[in-house]
Tab-separated table of C-alpha atoms in Angstrom:
chain	number	residue	atom	x	y	z
B	1	MET	CA	83.872	100.984	117.053
B	2	VAL	CA	83.082	100.643	113.420
B	3	GLU	CA	79.516	101.140	112.256
B	4	LYS	CA	77.085	100.122	114.979
B	5	THR	CA	78.232	102.873	117.299
B	6	TYR	CA	77.546	105.440	114.626
B	7	ARG	CA	73.996	104.184	114.439
B	8	LEU	CA	73.590	104.330	118.210
B	9	ILE	CA	74.837	107.920	118.265
B	10	TYR	CA	72.670	108.878	115.325
B	11	LYS	CA	69.603	107.260	116.893
B	12	GLN	CA	70.040	109.618	119.825
B	13	LEU	CA	70.526	112.508	117.431
B	14	ILE	CA	67.340	111.600	115.570
B	15	LYS	CA	65.441	111.832	118.862
B	16	LEU	CA	67.266	115.052	119.617
B	17	PHE	CA	66.310	116.663	116.312
B	18	ALA	CA	62.886	115.011	115.946
B	19	GLY	CA	60.284	117.490	114.758
B	20	PHE	CA	62.791	120.164	113.720
B	21	THR	CA	62.586	119.745	109.956
B	22	LEU	CA	62.071	116.917	107.513
B	23	ALA	CA	65.477	117.660	106.009
B	24	THR	CA	67.203	117.130	109.329
B	25	VAL	CA	65.566	113.755	109.873
B	26	LEU	CA	66.478	112.612	106.368
B	27	ILE	CA	70.148	113.192	107.115
B	28	PHE	CA	70.076	110.405	109.676
B	29	ASP	CA	67.290	108.231	108.298
B	30	CYS	CA	69.673	105.669	106.851
B	31	CYS	CA	71.167	105.124	110.302
B	32	ALA	CA	67.908	104.511	112.171
B	33	GLN	CA	67.909	100.727	111.892
B	34	ARG	CA	66.107	98.321	114.126
B	35	GLY	CA	68.384	96.822	116.741
B	36	PRO	CA	69.413	93.194	116.160
B	37	SER	CA	68.959	90.387	118.670
B	38	LEU	CA	71.451	89.003	121.158
B	39	ILE	CA	72.708	85.433	121.036
B	40	SER	CA	73.373	83.346	124.114
B	41	ASP	CA	76.069	80.711	123.598
B	42	ASP	CA	78.234	79.509	126.459
B	43	GLU	CA	80.992	78.233	124.179
B	44	THR	CA	81.405	81.594	122.443
B	45	GLN	CA	81.032	83.656	125.608
B	46	THR	CA	83.602	81.545	127.474
B	47	PHE	CA	86.013	81.966	124.574
B	48	LEU	CA	85.463	85.733	124.472
B	49	ALA	CA	85.992	85.932	128.235
B	50	ASN	CA	89.379	84.239	127.817
B	51	ILE	CA	90.366	86.836	125.204
B	52	ILE	CA	88.983	89.918	126.971
B	53	ARG	CA	90.054	89.138	130.566
B	54	PRO	CA	93.830	89.703	130.070
B	55	LEU	CA	93.154	92.910	128.115
B	56	PHE	CA	90.982	94.276	130.923
B	57	ASN	CA	93.588	93.228	133.489
B	58	VAL	CA	96.437	95.200	131.884
B	59	ALA	CA	94.079	98.154	131.365
B	60	GLY	CA	93.090	98.116	135.047
B	61	ILE	CA	89.406	97.466	134.295
B	62	SER	CA	87.186	95.273	136.471
B	63	PHE	CA	86.195	92.155	134.498
B	64	ASP	CA	82.807	90.402	134.616
B	65	GLU	CA	82.159	87.636	132.087
B	66	ASN	CA	78.404	88.227	132.407
B	67	LYS	CA	78.902	91.615	130.731
B	68	ILE	CA	79.914	90.075	127.401
B	69	PHE	CA	77.169	89.949	124.775
B	70	ILE	CA	77.031	88.481	121.276
B	71	VAL	CA	75.042	90.590	118.817
B	72	ASN	CA	73.422	88.813	115.874
B	73	ASP	CA	74.575	91.279	113.245
B	74	ASN	CA	76.712	90.478	110.207
B	75	SER	CA	78.585	93.806	110.209
B	76	LEU	CA	82.260	93.977	111.173
B	77	ASN	CA	81.933	95.552	114.577
B	78	ALA	CA	82.238	95.468	118.348
B	79	PHE	CA	81.296	98.201	120.792
B	80	VAL	CA	81.147	99.013	124.495
B	81	SER	CA	78.627	100.768	126.727
B	82	ASN	CA	78.359	102.201	130.238
B	83	GLY	CA	79.234	99.715	132.964
B	84	ASN	CA	82.057	98.002	131.020
B	85	TYR	CA	79.663	96.005	128.843
B	86	MET	CA	81.240	94.538	125.711
B	87	PHE	CA	79.168	93.725	122.603
B	88	VAL	CA	80.687	91.667	119.788
B	89	HIS	CA	78.944	91.255	116.434
B	90	THR	CA	78.683	87.797	114.907
B	91	GLY	CA	79.960	89.374	111.679
B	92	THR	CA	83.244	90.133	113.428
B	93	LEU	CA	83.539	86.584	114.763
B	94	ILE	CA	82.719	84.999	111.416
B	95	ASN	CA	84.973	87.268	109.350
B	96	ALA	CA	88.026	87.300	111.624
B	97	ASP	CA	90.662	84.868	110.355
B	98	ASN	CA	92.178	84.126	113.739
B	99	VAL	CA	92.200	85.068	117.402
B	100	ASN	CA	94.839	87.741	116.859
B	101	GLU	CA	92.495	89.735	114.619
B	102	LEU	CA	89.715	89.476	117.170
B	103	SER	CA	92.058	90.395	120.040
B	104	GLY	CA	93.059	93.544	118.189
B	105	ILE	CA	89.460	94.713	117.850
B	106	LEU	CA	88.697	93.890	121.487
B	107	ALA	CA	91.866	95.677	122.629
B	108	HIS	CA	90.626	98.764	120.759
B	109	GLU	CA	87.268	98.592	122.541
B	110	THR	CA	89.073	98.129	125.856
B	111	GLY	CA	90.859	101.386	125.064
B	112	HIS	CA	87.510	103.164	124.802
B	113	ILE	CA	86.507	101.949	128.267
B	114	ALA	CA	89.850	102.811	129.865
B	115	GLY	CA	89.797	106.238	128.226
B	116	GLY	CA	86.389	107.110	129.663
B	117	HIS	CA	85.100	107.822	126.158
B	118	ILE	CA	81.566	106.531	126.793
B	119	ALA	CA	80.826	108.899	129.669
B	120	ARG	CA	82.291	111.852	127.780
B	121	GLN	CA	80.270	110.965	124.702
B	122	LYS	CA	77.068	110.961	126.766
B	123	LEU	CA	77.973	114.367	128.225
B	124	ARG	CA	78.592	115.798	124.761
B	125	LEU	CA	75.237	114.545	123.515
B	126	GLU	CA	73.549	116.232	126.476
B	127	GLN	CA	75.434	119.433	125.678
B	128	MET	CA	74.341	119.135	122.063
B	129	GLN	CA	70.727	118.872	123.163
B	130	THR	CA	71.062	122.138	125.113
B	131	LEU	CA	72.755	123.854	122.179
B	132	SER	CA	70.110	122.528	119.774
B	133	VAL	CA	67.362	124.163	121.813
B	134	ALA	CA	69.324	127.410	121.547
B	135	SER	CA	69.503	126.966	117.767
B	136	LEU	CA	65.726	126.568	117.654
B	137	ILE	CA	65.305	129.861	119.528
B	138	ALA	CA	67.748	131.559	117.154
B	139	ALA	CA	65.896	130.096	114.183
B	140	GLY	CA	62.607	131.430	115.493
B	141	ALA	CA	64.135	134.886	115.943
B	142	ALA	CA	65.492	134.823	112.385
B	143	ALA	CA	62.098	133.869	110.997
B	144	ALA	CA	60.366	136.620	112.979
B	145	ALA	CA	62.860	139.264	111.863
B	146	SER	CA	62.847	138.348	108.178
B	147	GLY	CA	59.388	136.893	107.787
B	148	ARG	CA	60.966	134.010	105.864
B	149	GLY	CA	60.914	130.330	106.884
B	150	ASP	CA	64.031	129.543	104.836
B	151	ALA	CA	66.044	131.892	107.061
B	152	ALA	CA	65.023	129.847	110.102
B	153	LEU	CA	65.965	126.625	108.291
B	154	ALA	CA	69.391	128.021	107.391
B	155	VAL	CA	70.096	129.027	110.995
B	156	MET	CA	68.940	125.665	112.326
B	157	LEU	CA	70.837	123.487	109.851
B	158	GLY	CA	73.920	125.655	110.222
B	159	SER	CA	73.862	125.258	114.000
B	160	GLN	CA	73.318	121.504	113.772
B	161	SER	CA	76.121	121.185	111.213
B	162	SER	CA	78.508	122.879	113.647
B	163	LEU	CA	77.378	120.568	116.445
B	164	LEU	CA	77.939	117.471	114.333
B	165	ASN	CA	81.360	118.700	113.252
B	166	ALA	CA	82.303	119.169	116.910
B	167	LEU	CA	81.064	115.690	117.831
B	168	SER	CA	82.878	114.222	114.822
B	169	ALA	CA	86.166	115.844	115.861
B	170	TYR	CA	85.888	114.420	119.384
B	171	GLN	CA	85.061	110.980	117.989
B	172	MET	CA	88.138	110.982	115.757
B	173	GLN	CA	90.373	111.936	118.687
B	174	GLU	CA	88.939	109.131	120.792
B	175	GLU	CA	89.369	106.569	118.009
B	176	ARG	CA	93.038	107.493	117.695
B	177	SER	CA	93.399	107.260	121.466
B	178	ALA	CA	91.766	103.798	121.482
B	179	ASP	CA	94.116	102.669	118.688
B	180	GLU	CA	97.133	103.768	120.726
B	181	SER	CA	95.788	101.984	123.811
B	182	ALA	CA	95.135	98.829	121.784
B	183	ILE	CA	98.762	98.713	120.645
B	184	LYS	CA	99.900	99.085	124.266
B	185	TYR	CA	97.543	96.390	125.611
B	186	LEU	CA	98.496	93.922	122.876
B	187	ALA	CA	102.192	94.384	123.700
B	188	GLN	CA	101.538	94.018	127.432
B	189	THR	CA	99.716	90.721	126.798
B	190	GLU	CA	102.462	89.615	124.361
B	191	GLN	CA	100.256	89.637	121.271
B	192	SER	CA	101.051	90.903	117.806
B	193	ALA	CA	99.382	94.034	116.428
B	194	LYS	CA	99.273	92.351	113.023
B	195	GLY	CA	95.723	91.108	113.552
B	196	LEU	CA	94.376	94.586	114.250
B	197	ARG	CA	96.121	95.927	111.153
B	198	ASN	CA	94.738	93.084	109.018
B	199	PHE	CA	91.198	93.499	110.316
B	200	MET	CA	91.337	97.217	109.550
B	201	LYS	CA	92.099	96.246	105.945
B	202	LYS	CA	88.941	94.128	105.960
B	203	ILE	CA	86.930	97.063	107.260
B	204	GLN	CA	88.354	99.284	104.541
B	205	SER	CA	87.453	96.704	101.886
B	206	HIS	CA	83.983	96.199	103.392
B	207	ASN	CA	83.341	99.951	103.386
B	208	ARG	CA	84.355	100.172	99.753
B	209	LEU	CA	82.128	97.262	98.710
B	210	SER	CA	79.238	98.692	100.733
B	211	GLY	CA	79.554	102.069	99.033
B	212	TYR	CA	80.675	103.995	102.121
B	213	ASN	CA	82.478	107.225	101.295
B	214	GLU	CA	85.468	107.564	103.610
B	215	VAL	CA	85.578	111.326	103.111
B	216	SER	CA	81.927	111.663	104.033
B	217	TYR	CA	80.932	114.868	105.803
B	218	PHE	CA	79.622	112.899	108.741
B	219	ARG	CA	82.459	110.404	109.209
B	220	THR	CA	83.448	109.943	112.846
B	221	HIS	CA	86.465	107.665	112.554
B	222	PRO	CA	89.945	108.248	111.139
B	223	LEU	CA	90.340	106.949	107.596
B	224	SER	CA	91.067	103.220	107.489
B	225	MET	CA	94.176	103.935	105.375
B	226	GLU	CA	95.485	106.333	108.012
B	227	ARG	CA	94.930	103.736	110.720
B	228	GLU	CA	96.621	101.025	108.672
B	229	GLN	CA	99.731	103.200	108.362
B	230	PHE	CA	99.658	103.781	112.114
B	231	PHE	CA	99.536	100.026	112.784
B	232	ASN	CA	102.347	99.355	110.305
B	233	GLU	CA	104.542	101.746	112.268
B	234	ALA	CA	103.502	100.103	115.542
B	235	LEU	CA	104.430	96.654	114.192
B	236	LYS	CA	108.043	97.753	113.874
B	237	ASN	CA	108.198	97.783	117.682
B	238	ASN	CA	106.057	94.672	118.219
B	239	SER	CA	107.682	91.322	117.452
B	240	PHE	CA	105.172	89.150	119.302
B	241	SER	CA	103.559	86.160	117.601
B	242	ASP	CA	100.093	86.317	116.057
B	243	ILE	CA	99.463	82.695	117.091
B	244	SER	CA	97.100	82.180	120.039
B	245	PRO	CA	96.530	79.139	122.285
B	246	TYR	CA	92.815	79.686	121.570
B	247	ASP	CA	93.064	79.433	117.770
B	248	GLU	CA	91.610	75.903	117.670
B	249	ASP	CA	88.717	76.934	119.927
B	250	PHE	CA	88.050	79.874	117.639
B	251	LYS	CA	87.898	77.631	114.568
B	252	LEU	CA	85.098	75.641	116.218
B	253	ILE	CA	83.201	78.766	117.272
B	254	LYS	CA	83.505	80.300	113.823
B	255	ALA	CA	82.230	77.050	112.270
B	256	LYS	CA	79.295	76.898	114.677
B	257	LEU	CA	78.202	80.498	114.134
B	258	SER	CA	78.650	80.275	110.365
B	259	ALA	CA	76.600	77.081	110.127
B	260	PHE	CA	73.786	78.374	112.329
B	261	LEU	CA	73.566	81.957	111.059
B	262	LEU	CA	74.620	82.012	107.412
B	263	PRO	CA	72.496	80.729	104.518
B	264	ILE	CA	73.043	76.983	104.096
B	265	GLU	CA	74.655	77.327	100.658
B	266	ARG	CA	77.211	79.867	101.872
B	267	ALA	CA	78.011	77.857	105.002
B	268	GLN	CA	78.432	74.707	102.901
B	269	ASN	CA	80.864	76.520	100.603
B	270	MET	CA	82.916	77.480	103.654
B	271	TYR	CA	82.786	73.938	105.060
B	272	PRO	CA	82.454	71.365	102.231
B	273	VAL	CA	80.998	67.938	102.968
B	274	ASP	CA	84.447	66.365	102.641
B	275	ASP	CA	85.964	68.655	105.307
B	276	VAL	CA	86.954	66.194	108.040
B	277	SER	CA	88.586	68.728	110.360
B	278	LYS	CA	86.901	69.290	113.727
B	279	ALA	CA	85.579	72.640	112.541
B	280	GLY	CA	84.361	71.085	109.290
B	281	LEU	CA	82.543	68.281	111.104
B	282	TYR	CA	81.054	70.743	113.603
B	283	ALA	CA	79.693	72.920	110.809
B	284	ASN	CA	78.401	69.979	108.782
B	285	ALA	CA	76.560	68.526	111.776
B	286	ILE	CA	74.647	71.809	112.058
B	287	ILE	CA	74.166	72.166	108.293
B	288	ASN	CA	72.687	68.663	108.096
B	289	TYR	CA	70.410	69.417	111.033
B	290	LYS	CA	69.197	72.576	109.291
B	291	LYS	CA	68.531	70.443	106.197
B	292	SER	CA	66.434	68.099	108.408
B	293	ASN	CA	69.002	65.299	107.991
B	294	PHE	CA	68.731	64.413	111.673
B	295	ASN	CA	70.437	61.011	111.590
B	296	LYS	CA	73.359	62.380	109.591
B	297	ALA	CA	73.732	65.305	111.997
B	298	ILE	CA	73.817	62.993	115.031
B	299	SER	CA	76.239	60.641	113.268
B	300	ILE	CA	78.678	63.506	112.635
B	301	LEU	CA	78.346	64.697	116.234
B	302	ASN	CA	79.113	61.184	117.471
B	303	LYS	CA	82.311	61.248	115.382
B	304	LEU	CA	83.274	64.521	117.012
B	305	ILE	CA	82.560	63.146	120.483
B	306	LYS	CA	84.722	60.106	119.731
B	307	GLN	CA	87.555	62.421	118.635
B	308	ASP	CA	87.192	64.753	121.618
B	309	PRO	CA	85.144	63.156	124.431
B	310	LYS	CA	86.079	65.964	126.857
B	311	ASN	CA	84.379	68.747	124.887
B	312	PRO	CA	81.116	69.635	126.711
B	313	TYR	CA	79.752	71.640	123.782
B	314	PHE	CA	79.552	68.627	121.480
B	315	TYR	CA	77.246	66.966	124.028
B	316	GLU	CA	75.320	70.225	124.471
B	317	LEU	CA	74.692	70.485	120.728
B	318	LYS	CA	73.657	66.840	120.615
B	319	GLY	CA	71.235	67.524	123.457
B	320	GLN	CA	69.792	70.474	121.547
B	321	PHE	CA	69.236	68.411	118.395
B	322	LEU	CA	67.610	65.611	120.387
B	323	PHE	CA	65.428	67.960	122.465
B	324	GLU	CA	64.176	69.887	119.437
B	325	SER	CA	63.377	66.563	117.768
B	326	SER	CA	61.296	65.457	120.809
B	327	ARG	CA	63.809	62.779	121.846
B	328	LEU	CA	63.735	63.950	125.439
B	329	LYS	CA	65.350	61.078	127.368
B	330	PRO	CA	68.493	60.893	125.222
B	331	ALA	CA	68.563	64.706	125.214
B	332	LEU	CA	68.607	64.705	129.019
B	333	ASN	CA	71.478	62.205	129.026
B	334	ALA	CA	73.443	64.414	126.629
B	335	TYR	CA	72.898	67.469	128.831
B	336	LYS	CA	73.919	65.509	131.934
B	337	LYS	CA	77.181	64.534	130.243
B	338	ALA	CA	77.767	68.138	129.166
B	339	LEU	CA	77.222	69.285	132.762
B	340	GLU	CA	79.691	66.710	134.063
B	341	LEU	CA	82.302	68.339	131.831
B	342	LYS	CA	81.204	71.959	132.391
B	343	PRO	CA	79.241	72.157	135.685
B	344	SER	CA	79.565	75.956	135.804
B	345	SER	CA	77.632	76.530	132.571
B	346	ASN	CA	74.355	78.349	133.244
B	347	GLU	CA	73.221	77.711	129.696
B	348	ILE	CA	73.672	73.940	129.906
B	349	MET	CA	72.028	73.905	133.364
B	350	LEU	CA	69.070	75.807	131.904
B	351	SER	CA	68.751	73.248	129.098
B	352	TRP	CA	68.929	70.406	131.632
B	353	ALA	CA	66.196	72.039	133.747
B	354	HIS	CA	63.952	72.616	130.740
B	355	THR	CA	64.343	69.031	129.518
B	356	SER	CA	63.758	67.665	133.026
B	357	LEU	CA	60.522	69.661	133.314
B	358	GLU	CA	59.271	68.215	130.033
B	359	LEU	CA	59.875	64.642	131.190
B	360	PRO	CA	57.916	62.840	133.945
B	361	HIS	CA	59.629	63.602	137.254
B	362	ASP	CA	59.184	63.089	140.976
B	363	LYS	CA	58.952	65.679	143.768
B	364	GLN	CA	62.661	65.420	144.549
B	365	THR	CA	63.622	66.158	140.937
B	366	LEU	CA	61.211	69.098	140.866
B	367	GLN	CA	62.854	70.565	143.973
B	368	LYS	CA	66.263	70.154	142.328
B	369	ILE	CA	64.981	71.919	139.203
B	370	ILE	CA	63.725	74.838	141.328
B	371	THR	CA	67.058	75.058	143.176
B	372	VAL	CA	69.060	75.017	139.935
B	373	LEU	CA	66.844	77.616	138.251
B	374	ASN	CA	67.034	79.927	141.273
B	375	ARG	CA	70.825	79.659	141.210
B	376	ILE	CA	70.888	80.507	137.496
B	377	GLN	CA	68.519	83.451	137.855
B	378	HIS	CA	70.511	84.869	140.760
B	379	LYS	CA	73.753	84.738	138.776
B	380	ASN	CA	72.606	85.489	135.236
B	381	PRO	CA	68.830	86.086	134.924
B	382	SER	CA	67.047	85.490	131.636
B	383	SER	CA	63.466	85.575	130.405
B	384	THR	CA	63.568	81.825	129.713
B	385	GLY	CA	64.790	81.164	133.243
B	386	TRP	CA	61.936	83.172	134.801
B	387	LEU	CA	59.399	81.369	132.626
B	388	LEU	CA	60.696	77.918	133.558
B	389	LEU	CA	60.929	78.842	137.243
B	390	ALA	CA	57.338	80.115	137.215
B	391	ARG	CA	56.236	76.818	135.707
B	392	ALA	CA	58.196	74.780	138.266
B	393	TYR	CA	56.821	76.757	141.235
B	394	ASP	CA	53.291	76.428	139.869
B	395	GLU	CA	53.690	72.676	139.553
B	396	ASN	CA	55.026	72.591	143.117
B	397	GLY	CA	51.923	74.394	144.406
B	398	GLN	CA	53.784	77.608	145.281
B	399	LYS	CA	51.445	80.029	143.485
B	400	PRO	CA	52.769	83.335	144.909
B	401	TYR	CA	56.321	82.415	143.862
B	402	ALA	CA	55.047	81.351	140.445
B	403	LEU	CA	53.329	84.726	140.050
B	404	TYR	CA	56.463	86.570	141.185
B	405	CYS	CA	58.556	84.774	138.547
B	406	SER	CA	55.837	85.410	135.964
B	407	ALA	CA	55.987	89.112	136.829
B	408	GLN	CA	59.757	89.074	136.366
B	409	TYR	CA	59.260	87.407	132.994
B	410	SER	CA	56.592	89.922	131.944
B	411	LEU	CA	58.854	92.790	132.966
B	412	THR	CA	61.768	91.307	131.019
B	413	ILE	CA	59.763	91.176	127.795
B	414	GLY	CA	58.268	94.640	128.335
B	415	ASN	CA	54.729	93.818	129.542
B	416	ILE	CA	54.725	96.199	132.512
B	417	GLU	CA	50.942	96.287	133.018
B	418	ILE	CA	50.731	92.505	133.150
B	419	ALA	CA	53.699	92.434	135.545
B	420	LYS	CA	51.890	94.836	137.910
B	421	LYS	CA	48.779	92.628	137.928
B	422	GLN	CA	50.875	89.547	138.659
B	423	ILE	CA	52.626	91.344	141.540
B	424	ASN	CA	49.256	92.324	143.026
B	425	GLN	CA	47.978	88.756	142.725
B	426	ALA	CA	51.140	87.346	144.302
B	427	SER	CA	50.892	89.807	147.216
B	428	ILE	CA	47.529	88.409	148.355
B	429	GLU	CA	48.940	85.142	149.735
B	430	ALA	CA	52.667	85.880	149.695
B	431	PRO	CA	54.721	84.532	152.614
B	432	GLU	CA	56.995	86.954	154.472
B	433	SER	CA	60.047	85.657	152.589
B	434	LEU	CA	58.510	86.825	149.310
B	435	LYS	CA	56.913	90.132	150.339
B	436	LEU	CA	60.188	92.067	150.281
B	437	LYS	CA	61.008	90.804	146.776
B	438	LEU	CA	57.555	91.819	145.554
B	439	ALA	CA	57.939	95.265	147.119
B	440	ASP	CA	61.355	95.709	145.489
B	441	LEU	CA	59.969	94.696	142.109
B	442	LYS	CA	57.014	97.046	142.501
B	443	ASN	CA	59.347	99.937	143.407
B	444	PHE	CA	61.533	99.129	140.414
B	445	ILE	CA	58.523	99.372	138.092
B	446	THR	CA	57.431	102.657	139.706
B	447	GLN	CA	60.891	104.175	139.177
B	448	LYS	CA	60.956	102.876	135.626
B	449	GLU	CA	57.630	104.557	134.863
B	450	GLU	CA	58.668	107.812	136.557
B	451	ASN	CA	61.814	107.919	134.438
B	452	GLY	CA	59.722	107.376	131.325
B	453	ASN	CA	61.420	104.096	130.397
């Protein structure tokens, strides 16, 4: 865990110390950044699943590909949370040179899960909250005894400094433990540790360019130089190759993310117009689309499809370009072809359902859309899925079901009051098969409100 985890910890600490003193809040103010968005991309998530699955297997961790998330953040980072959820920043994917570098970072995060570091970190934060209340009481006593507010401030900041030092020490121990586990997992999956060592060099360089002081009072990770030396020693006992069977897949994913997320000029510098590799063509199709050169973008995609007609994601991207340009019939054909090649893709199925709803359709097609959307929402629910399902049920004359899906959508985007109204409306004419679902959703909202979420 590089930088994002620090911010998550510090966000909790800001809440913990909120209202104590202005000085205390200022210590962490630079870390209180607004959380970035998540990206849904079947191609990238499937690739990440192929990299993470063997690491989880050797670590003895239950694997679920639906617990992999892509964070739209350009920092060099990945992190884990309770429940074995893995979050990978787009900055890590774009800046990694190959799969071996990415595997090293993900092996490190796997070490955090296997080591139980997340649960222990939560416990320590709870302990810190208890100790912080004690420091407030001590500060009040000091102020009362001396009649001076600065005495209270000294006691409070001194106590909080000790707490942060303790947390920092634990964090450093856990980072070293995760590094050791990463080396073990990479060897067990017959991968070189060279990528992890090389990516640590990038982090060190990034920190320097960003003005981070590695001897900062509040640092929570071992120095990058120390870690690099550790990996160099580990490499002496690891002779595995740094070449992966997924390197070509990664080149395409890196090109796609770079073209979509980076400024056009920077992406074009990475993938010049005369780059005729698959990755170069992939990136330039997206770059041209972003420049509103629709025909050029489609022409490049057609070249890619001719080169690799079995790649479902080329058809998916073509479908996206066509759909967003209001060319719905050819978009539907592109999505159908993508589904033939990757029938298990929820994302492509969702795009097919959306496009089908926008086109004229008969009752049979509408029923198929409802069936497909229900299957998607059962396996991997999303706000878009609930919205489309609500629309499909409404069109099919099933108002209570439409309201139920609308309530799920409202809840997903945080509109709890609207969700409660929609549940009440749905309950008026709900069939027996729906009443239990409505009751469960209502109970979920009640518990959520009672817990203050």
